[in-house]
Amino acid sequence: MNRYPHSTRLLVAIDCIIFGFGGEEIKLLVIKRNFEPERGKWSLMGGFVNEEEDLEVGAERILFELTGLNNIYVEQLQTFGKVNRDPVERTISVVFFALINIHNHDEESVRVHNAAWISLKNRPALIFDHEKMVEIALERLRYKAALHPIGFELLPEKFTIPQLQKLYEAIYDMKLDRRNFSRKILSTGLLVDTGEKNENSATKKATLYRLDKERYESKFHAFWYFMPDL
Amino acid sequence: MNRYPHSTRLLVAIDCIIFGFGGEEIKLLVIKRNFEPERGKWSLMGGFVNEEEDLEVGAERILFELTGLNNIYVEQLQTFGKVNRDPVERTISVVFFALINIHNHDEESVRVHNAAWISLKNRPALIFDHEKMVEIALERLRYKAALHPIGFELLPEKFTIPQLQKLYEAIYDMKLDRRNFSRKILSTGLLVDTGEKNENSATKKATLYRLDKERYESKFHAFWYFMPDL
DNA sequence: CCAAAAGTGTTGAGCTTACACCCATGT
DNA sequence: ACATGGGTGTAAGCTCAACACTTTTGG
């Protein structure tokens, strides 16, 4: 059904940048290619767009395939289209980035796909232009997390303020003042005290909070400063 | 050269959102289609990606074709890929947005393409999903202009602070306090007094400033608040 | 001399930062 | 009891928002 007769058709791929938080540092879920080209190298999870599939649906399909998760935070990042970015054949890649709770993914899927969580900060080289994609994704994550309450997507349902602070420190690779951070976060009114305490701690047990979903939805698009000078 | 044999190839288009500033309101450069489908309706300027052409290069080609301008501010916005977004044939559209000085474009090109500057705020309906594209572009413009010194791209080389203020008021569709705005802008150190005055004014002539290019480049990626509460 | 727009100064409020102390827990 | 990490209070400085007055120009 080529109804715009004189135009060239191109391969369109989707690549997914999957961020997780390990408690100390930001992690990236990547696959080790067991096919050519670049067999044995690390790569983002991706796939081609199906003929009868919206881009977002494709991204969700690919994310589900690797993680077994649905209903996760996904955002379109950017489209990469340099003529020679894929040495096999010209391919346009629409890149998405996802934030998931690292403990929720399906371990079996990850094993089957030969995937692994790697450190974002000390990551190995990635194939093609995936390196650039990750750089831009990190920039976007920093941008977004400073202005919107996005970080919660990386944490479990119930979390403590010190955990949240560690997360922000990992995202921006900087230390924050405990007292000021706590006050700023609580002042948003997004956190609800569950009454429970974090039993894992060896010292004083920290309060477990959960997100106030309604407030979260309604305030998500507001412009805030979660971070001091960036 | 189909070397990924079993995958579908799709049409890939580029659409351009072109913003200009008329002195009072933000304008959009659009074309009136003289071809089917949707003949006679307003549409963004666009075209298909050439086989041997990077996406950014394609966007610059399309922008040059309509405006006669090179070296303008262009940024990739997002890619639209709903299956039925183009009724003729499935087409992925990579959307760019450009900021130009409205007085610099080539009038002849605009006439040839049956194009016109329309009001952004009171715009007529656009074809396909171009309406949504413009919405998202405006959101992005507001986002970006609040944090980065991007507005200058819409003004002439030399401009006055009141002009700049009118621009920001147009972008955010709100009134700003003259004194606070002036102070905030001057405190960035981005403006250089040219020594000249705006001779067009009927009353007190305002000082003409120009951008300090070096400072602009070096501070462009800083996070700032140009605007009060959004 | 008057109207209209440009330029500048001040002040109070609120926010941010930097800092110190107390509490809970396990060893 | 002590080490470790969690929780809260406060004061100083700074930025921002709100506001009023003076200057320049053309008519």
Short mmCIF file of C-alpha atoms (C1' of nucleotides) in Angstrom, two decimals:
data_model
loop_
_atom_site.label_atom_id
_atom_site.label_comp_id
_atom_site.label_asym_id
_atom_site.label_seq_id
_atom_site.Cartn_x
_atom_site.Cartn_y
_atom_site.Cartn_z
CA MET A 1 0.00 0.00 0.00
CA ASN A 2 2.49 2.61 -1.11
CA ARG A 3 0.26 5.54 -1.69
CA TYR A 4 2.92 8.22 -1.58
CA PRO A 5 4.60 6.59 -4.57
CA HIS A 6 7.91 8.37 -4.98
CA SER A 7 9.17 8.39 -1.43
CA THR A 8 11.68 6.13 0.25
CA ARG A 9 10.66 3.94 3.13
CA LEU A 10 13.07 3.35 6.00
CA LEU A 11 13.51 0.95 8.85
CA VAL A 12 12.18 2.35 12.09
CA ALA A 13 13.44 0.92 15.35
CA ILE A 14 12.63 1.60 18.97
CA ASP A 15 15.36 1.61 21.60
CA CYS A 16 14.66 1.76 25.31
CA ILE A 17 16.75 3.26 28.05
CA ILE A 18 15.74 1.61 31.28
CA PHE A 19 16.77 3.25 34.51
CA GLY A 20 16.67 1.64 37.91
CA PHE A 21 17.98 2.56 41.33
CA GLY A 22 20.03 0.13 43.30
CA GLY A 23 19.97 1.97 46.60
CA GLU A 24 23.34 3.59 46.02
CA GLU A 25 23.60 4.30 42.33
CA ILE A 26 21.57 4.57 39.15
CA LYS A 27 21.56 1.44 37.03
CA LEU A 28 20.89 0.78 33.40
CA LEU A 29 19.28 -2.37 32.06
CA VAL A 30 21.12 -3.44 28.92
CA ILE A 31 21.53 -6.60 26.88
CA LYS A 32 24.65 -8.41 25.77
CA ARG A 33 24.22 -9.08 22.08
CA ASN A 34 24.48 -12.70 21.04
CA PHE A 35 24.06 -11.87 17.36
CA GLU A 36 26.02 -9.97 14.74
CA PRO A 37 27.06 -7.27 14.30
CA GLU A 38 28.83 -6.37 17.53
CA ARG A 39 28.15 -9.75 19.10
CA GLY A 40 29.15 -9.77 22.76
CA LYS A 41 28.91 -5.99 23.14
CA TRP A 42 26.44 -4.18 25.35
CA SER A 43 23.39 -2.61 23.78
CA LEU A 44 20.11 -1.00 24.70
CA MET A 45 17.03 -3.16 24.42
CA GLY A 46 15.26 -2.48 21.15
CA GLY A 47 13.23 -3.79 18.27
CA PHE A 48 11.57 -2.72 15.07
CA VAL A 49 8.25 -0.95 14.87
CA ASN A 50 5.48 -3.22 13.72
CA GLU A 51 3.38 -2.14 10.78
CA GLU A 52 0.16 -1.81 12.76
CA GLU A 53 1.57 -0.51 16.02
CA ASP A 54 1.82 2.98 17.48
CA LEU A 55 5.28 4.01 18.62
CA GLU A 56 4.31 4.15 22.30
CA VAL A 57 2.71 0.73 22.05
CA GLY A 58 5.88 -0.61 20.50
CA ALA A 59 7.94 0.81 23.32
CA GLU A 60 5.65 -0.77 25.87
CA ARG A 61 5.83 -4.08 24.04
CA ILE A 62 9.62 -4.03 24.08
CA LEU A 63 9.74 -3.00 27.73
CA PHE A 64 7.31 -5.72 28.68
CA GLU A 65 9.29 -8.30 26.76
CA LEU A 66 12.42 -7.58 28.77
CA THR A 67 11.05 -6.71 32.20
CA GLY A 68 7.64 -8.34 32.37
CA LEU A 69 6.29 -4.98 33.54
CA ASN A 70 3.33 -2.98 32.34
CA ASN A 71 2.16 0.45 33.37
CA ILE A 72 5.58 1.85 33.99
CA TYR A 73 6.81 5.39 33.48
CA VAL A 74 7.79 5.81 29.83
CA GLU A 75 8.62 8.98 27.99
CA GLN A 76 9.78 9.56 24.46
CA LEU A 77 13.29 10.93 24.48
CA GLN A 78 14.42 11.72 20.97
CA THR A 79 14.81 10.17 17.54
CA PHE A 80 18.22 9.30 16.18
CA GLY A 81 18.55 9.26 12.43
CA LYS A 82 22.12 9.67 11.28
CA VAL A 83 22.53 7.94 7.93
CA ASN A 84 25.28 5.60 9.12
CA ARG A 85 24.26 5.05 12.70
CA ASP A 86 23.48 1.39 12.02
CA PRO A 87 26.19 -0.22 9.87
CA VAL A 88 23.86 -2.88 8.54
CA GLU A 89 21.20 -0.72 7.00
CA ARG A 90 19.93 2.78 7.57
CA THR A 91 17.62 2.70 10.56
CA ILE A 92 15.80 5.49 12.29
CA SER A 93 15.66 4.89 16.02
CA VAL A 94 12.95 6.37 18.21
CA VAL A 95 14.31 6.30 21.73
CA PHE A 96 12.22 6.02 24.87
CA PHE A 97 13.30 6.12 28.44
CA ALA A 98 11.65 4.23 31.24
CA LEU A 99 11.91 4.43 35.01
CA ILE A 100 11.22 1.23 36.91
CA ASN A 101 11.49 -0.11 40.39
CA ILE A 102 14.51 -2.32 40.01
CA HIS A 103 13.10 -5.00 42.31
CA ASN A 104 9.93 -5.54 40.32
CA HIS A 105 11.30 -6.82 37.05
CA ASP A 106 11.00 -10.40 35.88
CA GLU A 107 14.37 -12.06 36.54
CA GLU A 108 13.60 -14.86 34.12
CA SER A 109 13.01 -12.49 31.18
CA VAL A 110 16.21 -10.71 31.95
CA ARG A 111 18.13 -13.98 31.94
CA VAL A 112 16.56 -15.14 28.70
CA HIS A 113 17.51 -11.89 26.99
CA ASN A 114 21.03 -12.04 28.26
CA ALA A 115 20.46 -8.74 29.97
CA ALA A 116 22.00 -7.17 33.05
CA TRP A 117 21.81 -4.13 35.27
CA ILE A 118 24.99 -2.12 34.90
CA SER A 119 26.21 0.97 36.69
CA LEU A 120 25.27 4.14 34.84
CA LYS A 121 28.23 6.08 36.12
CA ASN A 122 30.87 3.46 35.35
CA ARG A 123 29.21 1.91 32.37
CA PRO A 124 31.02 -0.05 29.71
CA ALA A 125 30.97 1.10 26.08
CA LEU A 126 27.69 0.60 24.23
CA ILE A 127 27.22 -0.16 20.54
CA PHE A 128 26.43 2.29 17.74
CA ASP A 129 25.14 5.61 19.05
CA HIS A 130 23.64 4.10 22.20
CA GLU A 131 26.28 5.89 24.20
CA LYS A 132 24.95 9.23 23.03
CA MET A 133 21.39 8.13 23.72
CA VAL A 134 22.24 7.36 27.32
CA GLU A 135 24.01 10.69 27.74
CA ILE A 136 20.96 12.55 26.53
CA ALA A 137 18.67 10.41 28.65
CA LEU A 138 20.66 11.22 31.76
CA GLU A 139 20.50 14.90 30.90
CA ARG A 140 16.75 14.60 30.50
CA LEU A 141 16.40 12.69 33.76
CA ARG A 142 18.30 15.40 35.61
CA TYR A 143 16.30 18.10 33.94
CA LYS A 144 13.01 16.47 34.67
CA ALA A 145 13.73 15.32 38.20
CA ALA A 146 14.73 18.83 39.23
CA LEU A 147 11.37 20.21 38.20
CA HIS A 148 8.90 17.38 38.58
CA PRO A 149 8.34 14.70 41.20
CA ILE A 150 9.56 11.95 38.93
CA GLY A 151 12.02 10.21 41.21
CA PHE A 152 9.36 8.16 42.98
CA GLU A 153 9.02 6.03 39.86
CA LEU A 154 12.37 4.47 40.72
CA LEU A 155 11.50 3.60 44.30
CA PRO A 156 9.34 0.91 45.87
CA GLU A 157 5.78 1.71 46.94
CA LYS A 158 6.94 2.52 50.45
CA PHE A 159 10.20 4.34 50.94
CA THR A 160 12.00 6.50 53.46
CA ILE A 161 13.20 10.06 53.05
CA PRO A 162 16.86 9.04 53.36
CA GLN A 163 16.29 6.58 50.52
CA LEU A 164 14.77 9.31 48.40
CA GLN A 165 17.70 11.54 49.18
CA LYS A 166 20.19 8.84 48.16
CA LEU A 167 18.30 8.61 44.90
CA TYR A 168 18.57 12.32 44.20
CA GLU A 169 22.21 12.29 45.17
CA ALA A 170 22.78 9.48 42.70
CA ILE A 171 20.95 11.23 39.89
CA TYR A 172 22.93 14.43 40.28
CA ASP A 173 26.11 12.85 41.59
CA MET A 174 26.30 15.31 44.47
CA LYS A 175 25.78 15.43 48.22
CA LEU A 176 22.72 17.10 49.69
CA ASP A 177 21.99 18.43 53.16
CA ARG A 178 19.72 16.00 55.01
CA ARG A 179 17.71 18.59 56.88
CA ASN A 180 17.05 20.87 53.96
CA PHE A 181 16.20 17.99 51.66
CA SER A 182 13.74 16.55 54.12
CA ARG A 183 12.02 19.88 54.62
CA LYS A 184 11.79 20.60 50.90
CA ILE A 185 10.33 17.22 50.09
CA LEU A 186 7.83 17.25 52.94
CA SER A 187 6.73 20.78 52.05
CA THR A 188 5.39 19.50 48.72
CA GLY A 189 2.73 17.57 50.55
CA LEU A 190 3.28 14.60 48.24
CA LEU A 191 4.33 12.22 50.97
CA VAL A 192 2.02 10.38 53.30
CA ASP A 193 3.32 8.82 56.48
CA THR A 194 2.33 5.14 56.43
CA GLY A 195 2.92 4.81 60.15
CA GLU A 196 5.38 2.02 59.46
CA LYS A 197 9.12 2.04 59.98
CA ASN A 198 11.92 0.61 57.88
CA GLU A 199 12.76 -2.57 59.78
CA ASN A 200 15.90 -3.25 57.75
CA SER A 201 17.87 -0.51 59.41
CA ALA A 202 20.52 -1.40 61.96
CA THR A 203 20.10 1.92 63.76
CA LYS A 204 17.13 4.20 64.20
CA LYS A 205 14.34 3.01 61.91
CA ALA A 206 13.26 5.57 59.36
CA THR A 207 9.63 6.40 58.65
CA LEU A 208 8.14 4.80 55.57
CA TYR A 209 6.18 7.12 53.31
CA ARG A 210 4.07 6.52 50.27
CA LEU A 211 3.03 8.85 47.48
CA ASP A 212 -0.21 10.76 47.75
CA LYS A 213 -1.43 9.66 44.32
CA GLU A 214 -3.99 12.40 43.87
CA ARG A 215 -1.63 15.18 44.78
CA TYR A 216 1.02 13.54 42.61
CA GLU A 217 -1.22 13.51 39.55
CA SER A 218 -2.47 17.01 40.06
CA LYS A 219 0.89 18.59 40.84
CA PHE A 220 2.95 16.61 38.41
CA HIS A 221 3.04 19.29 35.77
CA ALA A 222 3.88 22.14 38.08
CA PHE A 223 7.34 23.67 37.84
CA TRP A 224 9.31 23.16 40.99
CA TYR A 225 12.82 23.32 42.19
CA PHE A 226 13.65 20.06 43.88
CA MET A 227 17.30 20.75 43.68
CA PRO A 228 19.61 23.58 44.67
CA ASP A 229 21.79 25.17 41.96
CA LEU A 230 22.51 22.73 39.20
CA MET B 1 19.81 -2.88 0.27
CA ASN B 2 17.45 -4.53 2.71
CA ARG B 3 19.87 -6.21 5.04
CA TYR B 4 17.46 -6.66 7.92
CA PRO B 5 15.30 -8.85 5.71
CA HIS B 6 12.14 -9.47 7.69
CA SER B 7 11.35 -5.99 8.90
CA THR B 8 8.86 -3.48 7.59
CA ARG B 9 10.01 -0.17 6.21
CA LEU B 10 7.93 2.94 6.80
CA LEU B 11 7.63 6.43 5.40
CA VAL B 12 9.48 8.95 7.52
CA ALA B 13 8.52 12.59 7.28
CA ILE B 14 9.82 15.74 8.90
CA ASP B 15 7.46 18.48 10.00
CA CYS B 16 8.62 21.88 11.15
CA ILE B 17 7.05 24.20 13.63
CA ILE B 18 8.31 27.68 12.89
CA PHE B 19 7.83 30.33 15.53
CA GLY B 20 8.24 34.05 14.99
CA PHE B 21 7.46 37.11 17.05
CA GLY B 22 5.46 39.94 15.56
CA GLY B 23 6.11 42.49 18.29
CA GLU B 24 2.85 41.76 20.05
CA GLU B 25 2.18 38.06 19.65
CA ILE B 26 3.82 34.78 18.73
CA LYS B 27 3.27 33.73 15.13
CA LEU B 28 3.40 30.42 13.36
CA LEU B 29 4.56 29.98 9.77
CA VAL B 30 2.25 27.50 8.06
CA ILE B 31 1.30 26.56 4.52
CA LYS B 32 -2.07 26.36 2.85
CA ARG B 33 -2.17 23.02 1.09
CA ASN B 34 -2.89 23.17 -2.62
CA PHE B 35 -2.87 19.40 -2.96
CA GLU B 36 -4.93 16.52 -1.69
CA PRO B 37 -5.78 15.35 0.87
CA GLU B 38 -7.03 18.30 2.91
CA ARG B 39 -6.50 20.78 0.06
CA GLY B 40 -7.02 24.33 1.25
CA LYS B 41 -6.39 23.53 4.90
CA TRP B 42 -3.52 24.84 6.97
CA SER B 43 -0.58 22.58 7.62
CA LEU B 44 2.92 22.66 9.02
CA MET B 45 5.73 22.77 6.50
CA GLY B 46 7.13 19.30 5.98
CA GLY B 47 8.65 16.77 3.65
CA PHE B 48 9.99 13.25 3.51
CA VAL B 49 13.41 12.23 4.72
CA ASN B 50 15.81 11.57 1.88
CA GLU B 51 17.61 8.27 1.78
CA GLU B 52 21.06 9.73 2.29
CA GLU B 53 20.19 12.57 4.64
CA ASP B 54 20.46 12.92 8.42
CA LEU B 55 17.26 14.00 10.16
CA GLU B 56 18.67 17.34 11.26
CA VAL B 57 19.92 18.01 7.76
CA GLY B 58 16.48 17.23 6.41
CA ALA B 59 14.93 19.66 8.84
CA GLU B 60 17.38 22.36 7.82
CA ARG B 61 16.67 21.65 4.16
CA ILE B 62 12.94 22.03 4.69
CA LEU B 63 13.36 25.17 6.75
CA PHE B 64 15.65 26.68 4.15
CA GLU B 65 13.23 25.85 1.39
CA LEU B 66 10.46 27.81 3.04
CA THR B 67 12.31 30.67 4.70
CA GLY B 68 15.56 31.02 2.78
CA LEU B 69 17.33 30.97 6.15
CA ASN B 70 20.30 28.95 7.33
CA ASN B 71 21.88 28.75 10.76
CA ILE B 72 18.70 29.23 12.67
CA TYR B 73 17.73 27.77 16.02
CA VAL B 74 16.34 24.28 15.48
CA GLU B 75 15.57 21.65 18.04
CA GLN B 76 14.04 18.23 17.70
CA LEU B 77 10.68 18.15 19.43
CA GLN B 78 9.22 14.68 19.29
CA THR B 79 8.26 11.96 16.87
CA PHE B 80 4.65 11.23 16.06
CA GLY B 81 3.86 7.75 14.94
CA LYS B 82 0.23 6.82 15.46
CA VAL B 83 -0.76 4.24 12.88
CA ASN B 84 -3.53 6.31 11.36
CA ARG B 85 -2.12 9.79 11.75
CA ASP B 86 -1.78 10.18 7.99
CA PRO B 87 -4.87 8.90 6.17
CA VAL B 88 -2.99 8.24 2.94
CA GLU B 89 -0.35 5.88 4.24
CA ARG B 90 1.30 5.23 7.56
CA THR B 91 3.95 7.89 8.06
CA ILE B 92 6.22 8.50 11.01
CA SER B 93 6.76 12.22 11.51
CA VAL B 94 9.83 13.58 13.22
CA VAL B 95 8.92 17.07 14.35
CA PHE B 96 11.36 19.94 14.75
CA PHE B 97 10.76 23.37 16.04
CA ALA B 98 12.58 26.46 14.86
CA LEU B 99 12.80 29.99 16.18
CA ILE B 100 13.44 32.70 13.65
CA ASN B 101 13.52 36.44 13.43
CA ILE B 102 10.28 37.05 11.59
CA HIS B 103 11.72 39.93 9.58
CA ASN B 104 14.57 37.91 8.07
CA HIS B 105 12.67 35.33 6.06
CA ASP B 106 12.51 35.30 2.29
CA GLU B 107 9.13 36.73 1.33
CA GLU B 108 9.31 35.23 -2.12
CA SER B 109 9.75 31.66 -0.82
CA VAL B 110 6.84 32.15 1.49
CA ARG B 111 4.65 33.33 -1.38
CA VAL B 112 5.69 30.46 -3.63
CA HIS B 113 4.81 27.92 -0.97
CA ASN B 114 1.48 29.49 -0.30
CA ALA B 115 2.56 30.07 3.28
CA ALA B 116 1.55 32.64 5.87
CA TRP B 117 2.30 33.79 9.38
CA ILE B 118 -0.71 33.13 11.55
CA SER B 119 -1.41 33.98 15.16
CA LEU B 120 -0.44 31.18 17.50
CA LYS B 121 -3.03 32.08 20.08
CA ASN B 122 -5.97 32.40 17.70
CA ARG B 123 -4.84 29.87 15.14
CA PRO B 124 -7.17 28.13 12.72
CA ALA B 125 -7.43 24.34 12.75
CA LEU B 126 -4.48 22.43 11.32
CA ILE B 127 -4.53 19.10 9.46
CA PHE B 128 -3.88 15.64 10.86
CA ASP B 129 -2.16 15.74 14.24
CA HIS B 130 -0.42 19.04 13.54
CA GLU B 131 -2.62 20.65 16.15
CA LYS B 132 -1.16 18.39 18.83
CA MET B 133 2.33 19.05 17.54
CA VAL B 134 1.89 22.77 17.96
CA GLU B 135 0.50 22.31 21.45
CA ILE B 136 3.52 20.32 22.50
CA ALA B 137 5.87 22.76 20.82
CA LEU B 138 4.34 25.64 22.74
CA GLU B 139 4.71 23.70 25.95
CA ARG B 140 8.36 23.06 25.11
CA LEU B 141 8.95 26.69 24.20
CA ARG B 142 7.53 27.79 27.55
CA TYR B 143 9.54 25.20 29.39
CA LYS B 144 12.75 26.09 27.65
CA ALA B 145 12.37 29.86 27.68
CA ALA B 146 11.81 29.86 31.42
CA LEU B 147 15.11 28.14 32.04
CA HIS B 148 17.36 29.09 29.16
CA PRO B 149 18.02 32.34 27.33
CA ILE B 150 16.28 31.15 24.21
CA GLY B 151 14.00 34.09 23.52
CA PHE B 152 16.67 36.12 21.79
CA GLU B 153 16.42 33.82 18.80
CA LEU B 154 13.09 35.42 18.00
CA LEU B 155 14.33 39.00 18.13
CA PRO B 156 16.44 41.12 15.77
CA GLU B 157 20.17 41.53 16.41
CA LYS B 158 19.56 44.71 18.37
CA PHE B 159 16.58 44.94 20.65
CA THR B 160 15.29 46.81 23.66
CA ILE B 161 14.36 45.43 27.05
CA PRO B 162 10.71 46.39 26.63
CA GLN B 163 10.68 44.41 23.37
CA LEU B 164 12.13 41.40 25.14
CA GLN B 165 9.52 41.75 27.84
CA LYS B 166 6.71 41.86 25.28
CA LEU B 167 8.14 38.65 23.86
CA TYR B 168 8.08 36.88 27.19
CA GLU B 169 4.61 38.18 27.89
CA ALA B 170 3.51 36.75 24.56
CA ILE B 171 5.11 33.37 25.16
CA TYR B 172 3.45 32.95 28.55
CA ASP B 173 0.35 34.96 27.83
CA MET B 174 0.73 36.95 31.04
CA LYS B 175 1.74 40.42 32.19
CA LEU B 176 5.09 40.99 33.85
CA ASP B 177 6.37 43.76 36.07
CA ARG B 178 8.69 46.05 34.05
CA ARG B 179 11.10 46.78 36.86
CA ASN B 180 11.59 43.23 38.03
CA PHE B 181 11.90 41.92 34.51
CA SER B 182 14.52 44.46 33.58
CA ARG B 183 16.57 43.73 36.68
CA LYS B 184 16.38 39.98 36.23
CA ILE B 185 17.44 40.12 32.60
CA LEU B 186 20.28 42.58 33.17
CA SER B 187 21.57 40.54 36.11
CA THR B 188 22.34 37.66 33.75
CA GLY B 189 25.07 39.72 32.14
CA LEU B 190 23.95 38.51 28.72
CA LEU B 191 23.04 41.93 27.40
CA VAL B 192 25.48 44.49 26.06
CA ASP B 193 24.48 48.12 25.71
CA THR B 194 25.12 49.11 22.09
CA GLY B 195 25.01 52.80 22.96
CA GLU B 196 22.22 53.24 20.42
CA LYS B 197 18.59 54.09 21.04
CA ASN B 198 15.45 52.81 19.42
CA GLU B 199 14.59 55.71 17.09
CA ASN B 200 11.19 54.30 16.20
CA SER B 201 9.67 55.21 19.50
CA ALA B 202 7.34 58.17 19.76
CA THR B 203 8.22 58.76 23.39
CA LYS B 204 11.38 58.14 25.37
CA LYS B 205 13.77 56.10 23.23
CA ALA B 206 14.75 52.78 24.74
CA THR B 207 18.33 51.53 24.85
CA LEU B 208 19.24 48.96 22.21
CA TYR B 209 21.08 45.92 23.50
CA ARG B 210 22.74 43.02 21.75
CA LEU B 211 23.58 39.54 23.01
CA ASP B 212 27.00 38.90 24.49
CA LYS B 213 27.63 35.85 22.27
CA GLU B 214 30.34 34.32 24.41
CA ARG B 215 28.38 34.55 27.61
CA TYR B 216 25.34 33.28 25.74
CA GLU B 217 27.13 30.16 24.53
CA SER B 218 28.76 29.45 27.86
CA LYS B 219 25.70 30.05 30.00
CA PHE B 220 23.15 28.58 27.67
CA HIS B 221 22.93 25.27 29.46
CA ALA B 222 22.66 26.71 32.94
CA PHE B 223 19.34 26.34 34.71
CA TRP B 224 17.74 29.68 35.39
CA TYR B 225 14.47 31.10 36.33
CA PHE B 226 13.58 33.76 33.85
CA MET B 227 9.99 33.71 34.87
CA PRO B 228 8.07 34.03 38.12
CA ASP B 229 5.76 31.19 39.12
CA LEU B 230 4.50 29.34 36.11
"C1'" DC C 1 2.95 71.48 29.34
"C1'" DC C 2 1.03 67.07 28.96
"C1'" DA C 3 0.83 62.13 27.85
"C1'" DA C 4 3.21 57.97 27.22
"C1'" DA C 5 6.85 55.01 27.72
"C1'" DA C 6 11.62 54.13 29.80
"C1'" DG C 7 14.61 53.82 33.56
"C1'" DT C 8 15.86 53.15 38.51
"C1'" DG C 9 15.47 52.46 44.03
"C1'" DT C 10 13.43 50.51 48.23
"C1'" DT C 11 11.35 47.54 51.33
"C1'" DG C 12 9.15 43.53 53.42
"C1'" DA C 13 8.29 38.69 53.06
"C1'" DG C 14 9.58 34.31 52.27
"C1'" DC C 15 12.75 31.07 50.99
"C1'" DT C 16 17.28 28.91 51.20
"C1'" DT C 17 21.28 27.76 53.38
"C1'" DA C 18 24.25 26.51 56.87
"C1'" DC C 19 24.61 24.89 61.04
"C1'" DA C 20 23.79 21.89 66.07
"C1'" DC C 21 21.39 19.21 68.89
"C1'" DC C 22 18.52 15.27 70.32
"C1'" DC C 23 16.55 10.58 69.59
"C1'" DA C 24 16.28 5.59 68.53
"C1'" DT C 25 18.53 1.32 67.81
"C1'" DG C 26 21.82 -2.68 67.83
"C1'" DT C 27 26.14 -4.18 69.39
"C1'" DA D 1 27.74 3.36 76.54
"C1'" DC D 2 28.74 4.22 72.09
"C1'" DA D 3 28.44 4.44 67.22
"C1'" DT D 4 25.38 5.09 63.52
"C1'" DG D 5 21.89 7.04 61.24
"C1'" DG D 6 17.17 9.54 61.69
"C1'" DG D 7 14.54 13.58 62.89
"C1'" DT D 8 13.84 18.56 63.89
"C1'" DG D 9 14.82 23.82 64.95
"C1'" DT D 10 16.85 28.32 64.05
"C1'" DA D 11 19.11 32.42 62.52
"C1'" DA D 12 21.40 35.06 58.71
"C1'" DG D 13 21.44 36.21 54.09
"C1'" DC D 14 19.55 36.51 49.85
"C1'" DT D 15 16.17 36.78 46.27
"C1'" DC D 16 11.86 38.05 44.70
"C1'" DA D 17 7.67 40.65 44.32
"C1'" DA D 18 5.29 44.72 45.05
"C1'" DC D 19 5.32 49.27 44.75
"C1'" DA D 20 6.48 55.01 43.40
"C1'" DC D 21 9.04 58.33 41.58
"C1'" DT D 22 11.87 60.60 37.92
"C1'" DT D 23 13.32 61.19 33.01
"C1'" DT D 24 12.86 61.61 28.14
"C1'" DT D 25 10.45 62.62 24.11
"C1'" DG D 26 6.80 64.25 20.64
"C1'" DG D 27 3.01 66.79 19.99
#
